[in-house]
Amino acid sequence: MSPSGMTFSGKTWLLGDNISTDLLSPGHYVHDPMTVRLAHVLEAVRPEFAGGVQPGDVVVAGKNFGCGSSRESAPQHLKDLGVAAVVAESFARIFSRNAIAIGLPVLTCPFVAGRARDGEAITVSLDQGEVMLADGTRLQAERLPEAMLDVLARGGIVPMLREIGRR
Amino acid sequence: MTWAQKVLADKSGRSRVEAGEFVVARPDAFMMHDIFAADVLGLLEETGIGSLDDAERVSVVFDHMVPAPSEHAARHQQKARILARKYGIEHVYDVGRGICHQVMVEEGRVHQGDLVVATDSHTTTYGAVGAASAGIGSTEMAYALATGTLWFKVPESVEVWLEGHLAPGVAGKDLILALMTLIGSDVAQNRSLEFHGPGSRALELADRMTICNMGVEMGAKFAVFPPPSASDRMGPYAARYTVDLATLEPMVALPHHVENVAPVREHAGIAINQVFIGSCTNGRLKDLREAASVLRGKSIAAGVRLIVTPASREVYLDALREGIVEDLIEAGAIVEGPGCGPCFGGHLGLLAPGERCLGTHNRNFQGRMGSLQAEIYLGSPMTAAATALTGVLTDPRVRTEAEREVAR
Ligand code: SF4
């Protein structure tokens, strides 16, 4: 991935604290077809999200994003809906690991939920570890280590496994 | 260094590591259970991975949906067995052996100073023997099995210094429930909870397992009892707490959150329909023994169902030999085969709308045991047994005192 491939610009979907894996991937629909499952993503907090989110949009949230179970469908659903990256003040451990594993960029950025505005443009630079808001404000984020950036650049762990499998 | 730093440094071939650093480490043990084993191994097959880095380090345990309650579960387990054989995994503990975390400790698959990963959030349990252990997702597990390595962020640590001894009627479960409110997830989140002090040496393995098991409910990455010899030279800590075990009393987590904790006496009298004694949190011999000590020679209240699920075959056999199983059944309990039982709402004891269950397990989220309109309370095995006798939430010390009166 070129350095520019590490930068995403899109519309902000602003969420609060403690967005759980149950909100992201409601357990109730696990046996339904994927289109049904995706239609219910975040419906309890943002009913218009699943229908309105555009490829390249960025989810911005407060603390403890992705708390709850270890289900990988939580980050996968966001990725499947086209979300380019999630920026939050903090992440639940297993969610952020799973997100990187499936190739969804996540960036920890203190104070972001208080500064970003819903619906406005936001630019996320993974390699700089920086977030830029519509009014030009730059927020320092925790830069991911090289190894994680590499996993993301390759599209997650599955393509890496395929490479190992080919050897 | 802290214990978490020491283990991560050892396993990544470094002399020291700092909190906040990322390291690539070689875990000593990997575990998958029947919910994820077929997915993980299936992903390896799909991506053309012919063999595991080291099958000897890998364990597969069938415990969640056992014996299979549906054809779907049966097929899923069949696939896991076939793939485990294909990948040369010999440490397969099939249906009836017990709950994964109990089995890993009983079988000596985890040791002091080990780094362990498993496809289950309660993997923190192995901190009871001094291992740094944490749950991971299935894609990461596939990568870890293929390469033998995984990345870790070195966590900050929180020290919990324990003094004294537990009072009669109080158990390890009451300590970890008390810590839910004392420490909570704001402080424990993504950190390593490390227990030191004379009180930690006084706790039995069973209690230490209960405590480490539920550390993850505060968001902790590891929850660990380092060896006493290491205690003096460890640190630095992001936060420190001291608890005198003698001051603890029976505690209960109220619906629908594990951090929603209060003393049992403050909520005594709430009507309960089902009591569950079991799970990787509290299904060990000590737990069943304590429950039997309350229930022996008595009968549970009319209208209460008491479900007991030994954590493993060994626990079950030991409880049989000690006469505990007989005591429990005579009091009115249903004793199920070893496994997760109703803990995560898979089968074997679900709840109807409006029903209340007091369980010894670790999570009371809405809908965890059946109906979304059911309520789950969490407490110790002694609290569970005392509650089964009365049909209402009961502080086990109340009965003990009343009985002492009678005996006088
Ligand atoms: S007993 Fe409950 S918490 Fe423990 S592994 Fe089984 S389902 Fe998970």
Coordinates of C-alpha atoms and ligand atoms in Angstrom, one line a residue:
Chain A
M1 CA 0.0 0.0 0.0
S2 CA 1.4 3.4 -0.9
P3 CA 1.5 6.1 1.8
S4 CA -1.6 7.7 0.3
G5 CA -3.4 4.4 0.7
M6 CA -2.9 5.0 4.4
T7 CA -5.0 8.1 4.4
F8 CA -8.8 8.1 4.3
S9 CA -11.3 11.0 3.9
G10 CA -15.0 10.6 4.4
K11 CA -18.0 11.6 6.3
T12 CA -18.1 11.4 10.1
W13 CA -20.6 9.1 11.9
L14 CA -20.3 10.2 15.5
L15 CA -21.2 7.7 18.2
G16 CA -20.9 7.8 22.0
D17 CA -19.1 5.6 24.6
N18 CA -19.4 1.8 25.1
I19 CA -20.6 0.9 21.6
S20 CA -20.8 -2.9 22.2
T21 CA -20.4 -5.8 19.8
D22 CA -24.2 -6.4 20.4
L23 CA -25.0 -3.0 18.9
L24 CA -22.6 -3.7 16.0
S25 CA -23.6 -7.2 15.4
P26 CA -26.9 -8.0 17.2
G27 CA -26.9 -11.6 18.4
H28 CA -30.6 -11.9 17.5
Y29 CA -29.8 -11.9 13.7
V30 CA -26.8 -14.2 13.6
H31 CA -28.6 -16.9 11.7
D32 CA -30.2 -14.5 9.2
P33 CA -28.8 -13.8 5.7
M34 CA -26.0 -11.3 5.5
T35 CA -28.1 -8.5 4.0
V36 CA -30.5 -8.8 7.0
R37 CA -27.6 -8.8 9.5
L38 CA -26.0 -5.7 7.9
A39 CA -29.4 -3.9 7.9
H40 CA -29.4 -4.0 11.7
V41 CA -25.9 -2.7 12.4
L42 CA -26.0 0.0 15.1
E43 CA -29.8 0.2 14.7
A44 CA -30.4 0.7 18.4
V45 CA -28.2 3.9 18.5
R46 CA -28.3 5.2 14.9
P47 CA -31.3 3.6 13.0
E48 CA -30.3 5.5 9.9
F49 CA -26.7 4.2 9.9
A50 CA -27.0 1.0 8.0
G51 CA -29.0 2.6 5.2
G52 CA -27.1 5.8 5.0
V53 CA -23.4 4.9 5.4
Q54 CA -21.4 5.4 2.2
P55 CA -18.2 3.6 1.2
G56 CA -15.3 5.6 2.7
D57 CA -17.2 7.0 5.7
V58 CA -15.5 7.1 9.1
V59 CA -17.0 6.0 12.4
V60 CA -15.9 8.2 15.3
A61 CA -16.7 7.2 18.9
G62 CA -15.9 7.8 22.5
K63 CA -14.5 5.3 25.0
N64 CA -14.5 1.5 25.0
F65 CA -15.6 1.0 21.4
G66 CA -16.4 -2.7 20.6
C67 CA -16.8 -3.9 24.2
G68 CA -18.6 -7.2 24.8
S69 CA -18.0 -10.5 23.1
S70 CA -15.1 -11.7 20.9
R71 CA -17.3 -12.0 17.8
E72 CA -15.4 -11.0 14.6
S73 CA -18.7 -10.1 12.9
A74 CA -18.6 -6.8 14.8
P75 CA -15.7 -5.3 12.8
Q76 CA -16.5 -7.3 9.7
H77 CA -20.0 -5.8 9.4
L78 CA -18.6 -2.3 9.5
K79 CA -16.1 -3.2 6.9
D80 CA -18.8 -4.9 4.7
L81 CA -20.8 -1.7 4.9
G82 CA -17.9 0.2 3.5
V83 CA -16.6 2.0 6.6
A84 CA -13.0 3.0 5.9
A85 CA -11.8 3.4 9.5
V86 CA -12.9 3.6 13.1
V87 CA -11.4 6.4 15.3
A88 CA -12.3 6.2 19.0
E89 CA -11.0 7.5 22.3
S90 CA -10.4 3.9 23.3
F91 CA -11.1 0.4 22.1
A92 CA -12.0 -2.9 23.8
R93 CA -8.9 -5.1 23.4
I94 CA -10.4 -8.0 21.4
F95 CA -12.3 -5.7 19.1
S96 CA -9.3 -3.7 18.0
R97 CA -7.3 -6.9 17.5
N98 CA -10.1 -8.5 15.5
A99 CA -10.5 -5.3 13.4
I100 CA -6.9 -5.3 12.4
A101 CA -7.0 -9.1 11.8
I102 CA -9.9 -8.6 9.3
G103 CA -8.4 -5.5 7.7
L104 CA -10.4 -2.7 9.2
P105 CA -8.2 0.2 10.3
V106 CA -8.7 1.4 13.9
L107 CA -7.1 4.4 15.4
T108 CA -7.1 5.5 19.1
C109 CA -7.4 9.3 19.3
P110 CA -7.9 11.0 22.7
F111 CA -10.7 13.6 22.8
V112 CA -11.8 12.9 19.2
A113 CA -15.5 12.4 20.1
G114 CA -15.7 15.8 21.8
R115 CA -14.1 17.6 18.8
A116 CA -15.4 15.8 15.7
R117 CA -18.8 16.7 14.3
D118 CA -21.4 14.3 13.0
G119 CA -21.8 14.5 9.2
E120 CA -18.7 16.6 8.6
A121 CA -15.7 15.6 6.6
I122 CA -12.8 13.9 8.5
T123 CA -9.4 12.8 7.3
V124 CA -7.6 9.9 9.0
S125 CA -3.9 9.4 8.4
L126 CA -2.8 6.0 9.6
D127 CA 0.9 6.3 8.9
Q128 CA 1.0 9.8 10.5
G129 CA -1.2 8.7 13.4
E130 CA -3.2 11.8 12.9
V131 CA -6.8 12.9 12.4
M132 CA -7.8 16.1 10.6
L133 CA -11.3 17.7 11.1
A134 CA -13.3 19.7 8.7
D135 CA -12.2 23.0 10.3
G136 CA -8.6 22.1 9.9
T137 CA -8.0 21.0 13.5
R138 CA -5.4 18.3 13.7
L139 CA -5.6 15.7 16.5
Q140 CA -2.7 13.5 17.5
A141 CA -3.6 9.8 17.6
E142 CA -1.7 6.8 18.7
R143 CA 0.2 5.6 15.7
L144 CA -0.1 1.9 15.1
P145 CA 3.1 -0.1 15.1
E146 CA 4.7 -1.0 11.7
A147 CA 3.6 -4.6 12.0
M148 CA 0.0 -3.6 12.4
L149 CA 0.2 -1.1 9.5
D150 CA 1.6 -3.9 7.4
V151 CA -1.3 -6.3 8.3
L152 CA -3.7 -3.5 7.3
A153 CA -1.8 -2.8 4.1
R154 CA -2.1 -6.4 3.1
G155 CA -5.9 -6.4 3.7
G156 CA -5.8 -8.3 7.0
I157 CA -4.6 -11.8 8.1
V158 CA -6.5 -13.9 5.6
P159 CA -4.4 -12.7 2.6
M160 CA -1.3 -13.2 4.7
L161 CA -2.4 -16.8 5.4
R162 CA -2.9 -17.3 1.7
E163 CA 0.7 -16.2 1.1
I164 CA 2.0 -18.5 3.7
G165 CA -0.2 -21.3 2.3
R166 CA 1.3 -20.8 -1.2
R167 CA 4.9 -21.2 0.0
Chain B
M1 CA 9.3 -5.1 35.6
T2 CA 5.7 -6.3 36.2
W3 CA 4.7 -9.9 35.8
A4 CA 3.1 -9.1 32.4
Q5 CA 6.2 -7.4 31.2
K6 CA 8.4 -10.2 32.4
V7 CA 6.4 -12.9 30.6
L8 CA 6.1 -10.8 27.4
A9 CA 9.8 -10.1 27.5
D10 CA 10.7 -13.8 28.0
K11 CA 8.4 -14.9 25.2
S12 CA 9.7 -12.3 22.7
G13 CA 13.3 -12.9 23.3
R14 CA 14.0 -9.6 25.0
S15 CA 15.7 -8.7 28.3
R16 CA 13.1 -6.1 29.0
V17 CA 10.0 -4.4 27.5
E18 CA 8.1 -1.3 28.4
A19 CA 4.3 -0.8 28.8
G20 CA 2.8 0.5 25.5
E21 CA 5.4 -1.3 23.3
F22 CA 4.3 -3.9 20.7
V23 CA 6.1 -7.2 20.7
V24 CA 5.9 -10.3 18.6
A25 CA 5.9 -13.2 21.0
R26 CA 5.8 -17.0 20.9
P27 CA 2.9 -18.3 23.1
D28 CA 3.5 -21.5 25.0
A29 CA 0.0 -22.8 24.6
F30 CA -3.0 -22.4 22.3
M31 CA -6.6 -23.5 23.1
M32 CA -9.8 -23.6 21.0
H33 CA -13.2 -24.9 22.1
D34 CA -16.0 -26.4 20.1
I35 CA -17.6 -23.1 19.1
F36 CA -14.5 -21.9 17.2
A37 CA -12.2 -24.8 16.5
A38 CA -13.9 -25.8 13.2
D39 CA -13.8 -22.1 12.0
V40 CA -10.1 -21.6 12.9
L41 CA -9.0 -24.9 11.4
G42 CA -11.4 -24.5 8.4
L43 CA -9.8 -21.1 7.7
L44 CA -6.3 -22.7 7.7
E45 CA -7.5 -25.4 5.3
E46 CA -9.2 -22.8 3.0
T47 CA -6.0 -20.6 2.8
G48 CA -3.9 -23.6 1.9
I49 CA -1.9 -24.0 5.2
G50 CA -0.8 -27.6 5.3
S51 CA 0.5 -27.8 8.9
L52 CA 0.6 -26.1 12.2
D53 CA 3.8 -24.5 13.5
D54 CA 3.7 -26.8 16.6
A55 CA 0.6 -29.0 17.0
E56 CA 2.0 -30.1 20.4
R57 CA 1.2 -26.7 21.9
V58 CA -2.4 -26.8 20.8
S59 CA -5.4 -28.1 22.7
V60 CA -9.0 -28.5 21.5
V61 CA -11.7 -28.9 24.1
F62 CA -15.4 -29.8 23.5
D63 CA -17.3 -28.1 26.3
H64 CA -19.8 -25.5 25.1
M65 CA -22.5 -27.4 23.3
V66 CA -22.0 -30.9 24.8
P67 CA -23.4 -33.4 24.3
A68 CA -24.5 -31.8 21.0
P69 CA -28.1 -30.4 21.5
S70 CA -28.7 -30.0 17.7
E71 CA -27.7 -31.5 14.4
H72 CA -26.0 -28.2 13.6
A73 CA -23.8 -28.4 16.7
A74 CA -23.1 -32.1 16.0
R75 CA -21.9 -31.3 12.4
H76 CA -19.8 -28.4 13.6
Q77 CA -18.1 -30.7 16.2
Q78 CA -17.7 -33.4 13.6
K79 CA -15.8 -31.0 11.4
A80 CA -13.6 -29.9 14.3
R81 CA -12.7 -33.5 15.1
I82 CA -11.8 -34.3 11.5
L83 CA -9.7 -31.1 11.1
A84 CA -7.9 -31.6 14.4
R85 CA -6.9 -35.1 13.2
K86 CA -5.8 -33.7 9.8
Y87 CA -3.6 -31.0 11.5
G88 CA -2.1 -33.5 13.9
I89 CA -3.5 -32.1 17.1
E90 CA -3.3 -34.8 19.7
H91 CA -4.5 -32.9 22.7
V92 CA -8.2 -33.2 22.0
Y93 CA -10.4 -33.3 25.0
D94 CA -13.7 -34.5 23.7
V95 CA -17.3 -34.3 25.1
G96 CA -17.5 -35.1 28.8
R97 CA -13.9 -34.1 29.8
G98 CA -15.0 -30.7 31.1
I99 CA -14.9 -27.0 30.7
C100 CA -11.8 -25.8 28.6
H101 CA -10.2 -23.6 31.3
Q102 CA -10.6 -26.2 34.0
V103 CA -9.3 -29.0 31.7
M104 CA -6.2 -26.9 30.7
V105 CA -5.2 -26.5 34.3
E106 CA -6.0 -30.1 35.3
E107 CA -4.1 -31.5 32.4
G108 CA -1.1 -29.3 33.1
R109 CA -1.3 -27.6 29.7
V110 CA -0.5 -24.2 31.3
H111 CA 2.3 -23.3 33.7
Q112 CA 3.7 -20.5 35.7
G113 CA 5.3 -17.9 33.4
D114 CA 3.6 -19.2 30.3
L115 CA 2.0 -17.0 27.7
V116 CA -1.3 -18.5 26.6
V117 CA -3.9 -17.5 24.0
A118 CA -7.3 -19.1 23.4
T119 CA -10.5 -18.4 21.5
D120 CA -12.3 -17.5 24.7
S121 CA -12.5 -14.3 26.7
H122 CA -12.2 -16.2 30.0
T123 CA -8.7 -17.4 29.1
T124 CA -7.5 -15.0 31.9
T125 CA -8.3 -17.9 34.2
Y126 CA -4.8 -19.4 33.9
G127 CA -3.4 -16.4 35.8
A128 CA -4.3 -18.5 38.8
V129 CA -1.2 -20.6 38.1
G130 CA 0.9 -17.6 37.1
A131 CA 0.4 -17.6 33.4
A132 CA -0.2 -14.5 31.3
S133 CA -3.2 -15.5 29.3
A134 CA -5.7 -13.8 27.1
G135 CA -8.5 -14.4 24.6
I136 CA -8.2 -13.7 20.9
G137 CA -10.5 -14.0 17.8
S138 CA -10.6 -16.9 15.4
T139 CA -8.7 -15.2 12.5
E140 CA -5.9 -14.3 14.8
M141 CA -5.8 -17.8 16.2
A142 CA -5.5 -19.2 12.7
Y143 CA -2.4 -16.9 12.1
A144 CA -1.0 -17.9 15.5
L145 CA -1.3 -21.6 14.8
A146 CA 0.2 -21.2 11.3
T147 CA 3.2 -19.1 12.5
G148 CA 3.6 -19.9 16.2
T149 CA 3.7 -16.2 16.9
L150 CA 1.4 -13.3 17.7
W151 CA 1.7 -9.6 18.4
F152 CA 1.0 -8.2 21.9
K153 CA 0.8 -4.7 23.3
V154 CA 2.7 -4.7 26.6
P155 CA 0.0 -3.6 29.1
E156 CA 0.4 -1.4 32.1
S157 CA -0.3 -3.3 35.4
V158 CA -2.5 -2.7 38.4
E159 CA -1.4 -4.2 41.7
V160 CA -3.9 -5.7 44.1
W161 CA -2.2 -6.3 47.4
L162 CA -4.2 -8.8 49.5
E163 CA -3.9 -9.2 53.3
G164 CA -5.6 -11.5 55.8
H165 CA -7.9 -14.5 55.3
L166 CA -11.5 -14.9 54.0
A167 CA -14.1 -15.1 56.8
P168 CA -16.5 -18.1 57.0
G169 CA -19.3 -17.9 54.4
V170 CA -17.1 -15.8 52.1
A171 CA -15.2 -17.0 49.0
G172 CA -13.0 -15.8 46.1
K173 CA -16.1 -14.9 44.1
D174 CA -17.0 -12.3 46.8
L175 CA -13.5 -10.8 46.4
I176 CA -13.7 -10.4 42.6
L177 CA -17.2 -9.1 42.8
A178 CA -16.1 -6.5 45.4
L179 CA -13.2 -5.5 43.1
M180 CA -15.7 -4.8 40.3
T181 CA -16.8 -1.7 42.1
L182 CA -13.5 -0.9 44.0
I183 CA -11.4 -1.0 40.8
G184 CA -13.8 -1.2 37.9
S185 CA -13.2 -1.0 34.1
D186 CA -12.0 2.6 34.0
V187 CA -8.8 1.5 35.8
A188 CA -8.5 -2.1 34.8
Q189 CA -9.3 -1.8 31.1
N190 CA -6.6 -3.3 28.9
R191 CA -4.3 -3.6 31.8
S192 CA -2.8 -6.6 33.7
L193 CA -4.3 -7.1 37.2
E194 CA -1.6 -8.6 39.4
F195 CA -2.3 -10.0 42.8
H196 CA 0.3 -10.0 45.5
G197 CA 0.6 -10.0 49.2
P198 CA 0.2 -12.5 52.1
G199 CA -3.6 -12.8 51.4
S200 CA -3.0 -14.0 47.9
R201 CA -0.9 -16.9 49.2
A202 CA -3.7 -17.9 51.6
L203 CA -6.1 -18.3 48.7
E204 CA -6.7 -21.8 47.3
L205 CA -6.2 -22.5 43.6
A206 CA -9.9 -22.8 43.1
D207 CA -10.5 -19.2 44.4
R208 CA -7.6 -17.9 42.4
M209 CA -9.1 -19.3 39.3
T210 CA -12.5 -17.7 40.1
I211 CA -10.7 -14.3 40.6
C212 CA -8.6 -14.5 37.4
N213 CA -11.6 -15.8 35.4
M214 CA -13.6 -12.7 36.2
G215 CA -10.8 -10.2 35.8
V216 CA -11.8 -10.0 32.2
E217 CA -15.2 -8.6 33.2
M218 CA -13.4 -5.4 34.2
G219 CA -11.8 -5.3 30.8
A220 CA -8.4 -6.6 32.1
K221 CA -6.0 -8.1 29.5
F222 CA -4.4 -10.5 32.1
A223 CA -5.3 -11.3 35.6
V224 CA -2.5 -13.1 37.4
F225 CA -1.1 -14.3 40.7
P226 CA 2.7 -14.1 40.2
P227 CA 4.8 -16.5 42.3
P228 CA 5.2 -15.1 45.8
S229 CA 9.0 -15.1 45.3
A230 CA 8.5 -12.4 42.6
S231 CA 6.3 -10.1 44.6
D232 CA 8.9 -7.8 46.2
R233 CA 10.8 -6.8 43.1
M234 CA 7.9 -6.1 40.7
G235 CA 6.6 -2.8 39.3
P236 CA 6.0 -0.1 38.3
Y237 CA 2.2 -0.1 38.6
A238 CA -0.3 2.3 37.1
A239 CA -2.5 1.9 40.2
R240 CA -2.3 0.1 43.5
Y241 CA -5.0 -1.2 45.8
T242 CA -4.9 -3.0 49.2
V243 CA -7.7 -5.3 50.3
D244 CA -8.0 -7.1 53.7
L245 CA -9.8 -10.4 52.8
A246 CA -11.2 -10.5 56.4
T247 CA -13.3 -7.5 55.7
L248 CA -15.2 -9.0 52.7
E249 CA -18.7 -10.2 52.9
P250 CA -21.0 -12.2 50.4
M251 CA -21.6 -10.0 47.3
V252 CA -24.0 -10.3 44.4
A253 CA -24.0 -8.8 40.9
L254 CA -27.4 -7.5 40.0
P255 CA -29.0 -7.5 36.5
H256 CA -27.8 -6.7 33.8
H257 CA -24.2 -5.8 34.4
V258 CA -21.3 -7.5 36.2
E259 CA -20.1 -4.2 37.7
N260 CA -23.5 -3.7 39.3
V261 CA -22.4 -5.2 42.6
A262 CA -23.8 -4.9 46.1
P263 CA -23.6 -6.9 49.4
V264 CA -26.1 -9.8 49.4
R265 CA -27.7 -8.6 52.6
E266 CA -28.8 -5.4 50.9
H267 CA -30.9 -7.3 48.4
A268 CA -31.8 -10.4 50.5
G269 CA -35.4 -11.6 49.9
I270 CA -35.6 -11.2 46.1
A271 CA -37.5 -14.3 44.8
I272 CA -35.4 -16.6 42.7
N273 CA -36.7 -19.3 40.3
Q274 CA -33.5 -21.1 39.3
V275 CA -30.1 -21.5 41.0
F276 CA -27.1 -22.6 38.9
I277 CA -23.9 -23.8 40.5
G278 CA -21.2 -24.4 37.9
S279 CA -19.1 -22.9 35.0
C280 CA -15.4 -22.2 34.7
T281 CA -15.9 -19.5 37.4
N282 CA -17.3 -21.7 40.2
G283 CA -17.8 -25.4 39.2
R284 CA -14.8 -26.8 41.0
L285 CA -14.6 -29.3 43.9
K286 CA -14.2 -26.5 46.5
D287 CA -17.3 -24.9 45.1
L288 CA -19.4 -28.0 45.2
R289 CA -18.1 -28.9 48.6
E290 CA -19.1 -25.5 50.0
A291 CA -22.5 -25.7 48.4
A292 CA -23.0 -29.2 49.8
S293 CA -22.0 -28.0 53.3
V294 CA -25.0 -25.6 53.1
L295 CA -27.4 -28.1 51.5
R296 CA -26.6 -31.3 53.3
G297 CA -29.6 -33.0 54.9
K298 CA -32.0 -30.3 53.7
S299 CA -34.3 -29.7 50.8
I300 CA -34.4 -26.8 48.4
A301 CA -37.5 -24.6 48.5
A302 CA -40.6 -25.5 46.6
G303 CA -40.6 -23.8 43.2
V304 CA -36.8 -23.5 42.9
R305 CA -34.8 -25.4 40.3
L306 CA -31.2 -26.2 41.4
I307 CA -28.9 -27.1 38.5
V308 CA -25.3 -28.2 39.3
T309 CA -22.7 -28.6 36.6
P310 CA -19.3 -29.9 37.7
A311 CA -16.5 -28.2 35.8
S312 CA -14.8 -31.4 34.8
R313 CA -14.9 -35.2 34.9
E314 CA -12.3 -35.1 37.7
V315 CA -14.4 -32.7 39.7
Y316 CA -17.5 -34.9 39.2
L317 CA -15.6 -38.0 40.2
D318 CA -14.1 -36.4 43.3
A319 CA -17.5 -35.0 44.3
L320 CA -19.0 -38.5 43.9
R321 CA -16.3 -40.1 46.0
E322 CA -16.7 -37.5 48.7
G323 CA -20.5 -38.0 48.9
I324 CA -21.1 -34.5 47.7
V325 CA -23.1 -35.5 44.6
E326 CA -25.4 -37.6 46.8
D327 CA -25.9 -34.6 49.2
L328 CA -26.8 -32.3 46.3
I329 CA -29.2 -34.7 44.6
E330 CA -30.9 -35.5 47.9
A331 CA -31.4 -31.8 48.5
G332 CA -33.2 -31.6 45.1
A333 CA -30.4 -30.7 42.6
I334 CA -30.2 -31.8 39.0
V335 CA -26.5 -32.7 38.5
E336 CA -25.6 -32.3 34.8
G337 CA -22.6 -33.7 32.9
P338 CA -19.3 -31.7 32.9
G339 CA -19.3 -28.7 30.6
C340 CA -20.5 -25.1 30.2
G341 CA -24.1 -26.2 30.8
P342 CA -26.5 -23.2 30.8
C343 CA -23.7 -20.6 31.5
F344 CA -23.8 -18.9 28.2
G345 CA -27.4 -19.8 27.3
G346 CA -26.6 -22.6 24.9
H347 CA -28.8 -25.2 26.5
L348 CA -29.5 -27.2 29.7
G349 CA -31.3 -24.7 31.8
L350 CA -32.6 -21.5 30.1
L351 CA -34.9 -18.9 31.5
A352 CA -38.5 -17.8 30.6
P353 CA -39.5 -14.1 30.5
G354 CA -39.8 -12.7 34.0
E355 CA -37.8 -15.5 35.6
R356 CA -34.8 -14.9 37.9
C357 CA -31.7 -17.0 38.2
L358 CA -28.9 -16.8 40.7
G359 CA -25.8 -18.3 39.2
T360 CA -22.2 -18.8 40.2
H361 CA -21.0 -18.0 36.6
N362 CA -19.5 -14.7 35.3
R363 CA -21.9 -12.8 33.1
N364 CA -25.4 -11.5 33.7
F365 CA -26.0 -9.6 30.5
Q366 CA -29.5 -9.4 29.3
G367 CA -30.4 -12.5 27.3
R368 CA -27.4 -14.5 28.3
M369 CA -29.5 -17.4 29.6
G370 CA -32.5 -17.4 27.4
S371 CA -35.2 -14.7 27.5
L372 CA -34.3 -11.1 27.2
Q373 CA -36.9 -10.5 30.0
A374 CA -35.1 -12.8 32.4
E375 CA -32.8 -11.5 35.2
I376 CA -29.5 -13.0 36.2
Y377 CA -27.8 -12.5 39.6
L378 CA -24.3 -13.7 40.2
G379 CA -22.9 -14.9 43.6
S380 CA -20.7 -17.5 45.3
P381 CA -21.6 -21.2 45.6
M382 CA -22.5 -20.7 49.3
T383 CA -24.8 -17.8 48.4
A384 CA -26.3 -20.0 45.6
A385 CA -26.9 -22.9 48.0
A386 CA -28.4 -20.8 50.7
T387 CA -30.7 -19.2 48.1
A388 CA -31.8 -22.6 46.8
L389 CA -32.9 -23.5 50.3
T390 CA -35.1 -20.4 50.9
G391 CA -36.1 -19.6 47.3
V392 CA -35.1 -16.0 47.9
L393 CA -31.7 -14.3 47.7
T394 CA -30.0 -15.3 51.0
D395 CA -26.7 -14.3 52.7
P396 CA -25.1 -17.7 53.5
R397 CA -23.9 -16.3 56.8
V398 CA -27.4 -15.8 58.0
R399 CA -28.1 -19.5 57.8
T400 CA -24.9 -20.4 59.4
E401 CA -25.6 -18.2 62.4
A402 CA -29.2 -19.5 62.7
E403 CA -27.9 -23.0 62.7
R404 CA -25.4 -22.2 65.3
E405 CA -28.3 -20.9 67.4
V406 CA -30.1 -24.2 66.9
A407 CA -27.1 -26.2 67.8
R408 CA -26.6 -24.4 71.0
Ligands
SF4_1 S1 -18.4 -22.0 31.5 FE1 -19.4 -20.2 30.7 S2 -17.8 -18.6 30.8 FE2 -16.8 -20.6 31.1 S3 -16.0 -21.2 29.1 FE3 -18.1 -22.1 29.3 S4 -19.5 -20.6 28.5 FE4 -17.6 -19.5 28.8

